[in-house]
């Protein structure tokens, strides 16, 4: 297909999924609200053809920012009831958010500062771009402060997540062991909507959903007070992908602070986060035997041993030296048993290593290809000078959407579309990859 036609189709999807020309639903049928990292990805695509609309995407999301600085994972659409769990389930403390807004009570991988710096760079009208940066700088700083103050209570430089939904890779095999150990007397009762819209075989199963809802209940019972949750939650993980994305955003925030000529103490605060996170990430999460970083389960005080696409996210975060980058790429990305397609897989990049016991080519985050993880690697490989590999991922990504459409995820064996079609970040990130 002609590149121009593909771009036009991607733009059409973003415009169709756009609500009040202010923010974009990931897909209005399956996900009718505004999601945190989706909006960051979406704004990165919009920035390529409508930078002012990209700015609006971010400003709309920030309407839901909590008083404690957290940017929630969902800002609810008041005109839609077609999603579970709704605000009634989350019951977030009203004092945290403006009275006319409803949000969920957790966050997602913090890509926002990275997206804002990208939007600034894509905006030709620099006066307008600067005024955007000055509007978002303080909320962004407050978000990073929330992460370092509330989600890193021991000041290590690594922030924790407390729900699989905070990871963005919701039912990744990395969470199986922790979730299986949650066995309360009874689980809250509820009715899922997602399985009535897309194939149940491609969504997390009820066993997982029981635990997702149990964890929401626990957050709610503890008043969303993070120090209490740190004491009580069975799900406390220093996630490789989340912290890699945070580091990419730290580096962008550092540039924004410089551009805004912020006071030295603020700039030094950001510098300290950057070096602390770099060191802790490489000391605590690196596994020399495996030659990749692993998540850390704070409750059990041990690394989580699962080989998934998260092992490549440090390239995007620029949070590893060249030697480790080379080890991760040569030993894993290029390994035919893990991620490099040879006889088994036609397309890259499966989200779980091919030799992982939980690998499943159609099940949500257990094997299918997602455009956002392809994009993270596309950019990460470029950061470390692996241009050929990066363009290989670009070509696979284009071929997937050309043949199947802008699906939510894709079967790596044959490229067929899974989940929902006309998915916003698939459109947005293809636009960004094509612009490179
Ligand atoms: C998926 O997650 C939501 C819950 O947050 C769901 O399954 O209902 C994930 O793929 C997540 O990463 C994404 O942000 C969200 C919206 O696209 O959908």
PDB file of C-alpha atoms in Angstrom, residues 22 34 39-40 42-44 46-47 50-63 111-141 252-253 255-257 259-260 262:
ATOM      1  CA  UNK A  22      -9.925  17.292  22.934  1.00  0.00           C
ATOM      2  CA  UNK A  34      -9.096   8.486  28.291  1.00  0.00           C
ATOM      3  CA  UNK A  39      -2.791   9.496  25.386  1.00  0.00           C
ATOM      4  CA  UNK A  40       0.981   9.918  25.548  1.00  0.00           C
ATOM      5  CA  UNK A  42      -1.533   9.185  20.733  1.00  0.00           C
ATOM      6  CA  UNK A  43      -0.147  12.698  21.235  1.00  0.00           C
ATOM      7  CA  UNK A  44       3.181  11.536  19.762  1.00  0.00           C
ATOM      8  CA  UNK A  46      -0.867  13.759  16.525  1.00  0.00           C
ATOM      9  CA  UNK A  47       2.287  15.871  16.930  1.00  0.00           C
ATOM     10  CA  UNK A  50      -1.584  18.478  14.298  1.00  0.00           C
ATOM     11  CA  UNK A  51       0.703  19.584  17.158  1.00  0.00           C
ATOM     12  CA  UNK A  52      -1.892  21.828  18.793  1.00  0.00           C
ATOM     13  CA  UNK A  53      -4.296  18.883  18.969  1.00  0.00           C
ATOM     14  CA  UNK A  54      -1.454  16.855  20.520  1.00  0.00           C
ATOM     15  CA  UNK A  55      -1.108  19.520  23.201  1.00  0.00           C
ATOM     16  CA  UNK A  56      -4.850  19.324  23.903  1.00  0.00           C
ATOM     17  CA  UNK A  57      -4.576  15.548  24.378  1.00  0.00           C
ATOM     18  CA  UNK A  58      -2.094  16.079  27.215  1.00  0.00           C
ATOM     19  CA  UNK A  59      -3.946  19.000  28.784  1.00  0.00           C
ATOM     20  CA  UNK A  60      -7.179  16.969  28.795  1.00  0.00           C
ATOM     21  CA  UNK A  61      -5.474  14.115  30.624  1.00  0.00           C
ATOM     22  CA  UNK A  62      -3.993  16.490  33.194  1.00  0.00           C
ATOM     23  CA  UNK A  63      -7.518  17.561  34.181  1.00  0.00           C
ATOM     24  CA  UNK A 111       5.514   8.558  29.296  1.00  0.00           C
ATOM     25  CA  UNK A 112       4.000  12.040  29.597  1.00  0.00           C
ATOM     26  CA  UNK A 113       7.137  14.174  29.940  1.00  0.00           C
ATOM     27  CA  UNK A 114       8.714  12.321  27.020  1.00  0.00           C
ATOM     28  CA  UNK A 115       5.574  13.027  24.933  1.00  0.00           C
ATOM     29  CA  UNK A 116       5.549  16.727  25.888  1.00  0.00           C
ATOM     30  CA  UNK A 117       9.166  17.210  24.824  1.00  0.00           C
ATOM     31  CA  UNK A 118       8.389  15.416  21.548  1.00  0.00           C
ATOM     32  CA  UNK A 119       5.364  17.696  20.941  1.00  0.00           C
ATOM     33  CA  UNK A 120       7.525  20.754  21.623  1.00  0.00           C
ATOM     34  CA  UNK A 121      10.050  19.565  19.026  1.00  0.00           C
ATOM     35  CA  UNK A 122       7.351  18.898  16.424  1.00  0.00           C
ATOM     36  CA  UNK A 123       5.664  22.308  16.811  1.00  0.00           C
ATOM     37  CA  UNK A 124       6.924  24.860  14.296  1.00  0.00           C
ATOM     38  CA  UNK A 125       5.343  27.825  16.052  1.00  0.00           C
ATOM     39  CA  UNK A 126       7.917  28.034  18.839  1.00  0.00           C
ATOM     40  CA  UNK A 127       6.051  30.721  20.775  1.00  0.00           C
ATOM     41  CA  UNK A 128       3.065  28.423  21.010  1.00  0.00           C
ATOM     42  CA  UNK A 129       5.320  25.437  21.829  1.00  0.00           C
ATOM     43  CA  UNK A 130       6.977  27.326  24.682  1.00  0.00           C
ATOM     44  CA  UNK A 131       3.690  28.395  26.163  1.00  0.00           C
ATOM     45  CA  UNK A 132       2.594  24.725  26.071  1.00  0.00           C
ATOM     46  CA  UNK A 133       5.751  23.695  27.929  1.00  0.00           C
ATOM     47  CA  UNK A 134       5.247  26.359  30.552  1.00  0.00           C
ATOM     48  CA  UNK A 135       1.661  25.172  31.088  1.00  0.00           C
ATOM     49  CA  UNK A 136       2.623  21.521  31.569  1.00  0.00           C
ATOM     50  CA  UNK A 137       5.958  21.835  33.368  1.00  0.00           C
ATOM     51  CA  UNK A 138       4.624  22.129  36.932  1.00  0.00           C
ATOM     52  CA  UNK A 139       2.081  19.290  36.614  1.00  0.00           C
ATOM     53  CA  UNK A 140       4.808  17.085  35.114  1.00  0.00           C
ATOM     54  CA  UNK A 141       7.227  17.911  37.908  1.00  0.00           C
ATOM     55  CA  UNK A 252      12.900  14.865  28.809  1.00  0.00           C
ATOM     56  CA  UNK A 253      11.865  16.708  31.958  1.00  0.00           C
ATOM     57  CA  UNK A 255      15.423  19.318  28.956  1.00  0.00           C
ATOM     58  CA  UNK A 256      12.081  21.014  29.618  1.00  0.00           C
ATOM     59  CA  UNK A 257      13.375  22.472  32.917  1.00  0.00           C
ATOM     60  CA  UNK A 259      14.257  25.356  28.351  1.00  0.00           C
ATOM     61  CA  UNK A 260      11.998  26.912  30.999  1.00  0.00           C
ATOM     62  CA  UNK A 262      13.911  26.805  36.067  1.00  0.00           C
TER      63      UNK A 262
END
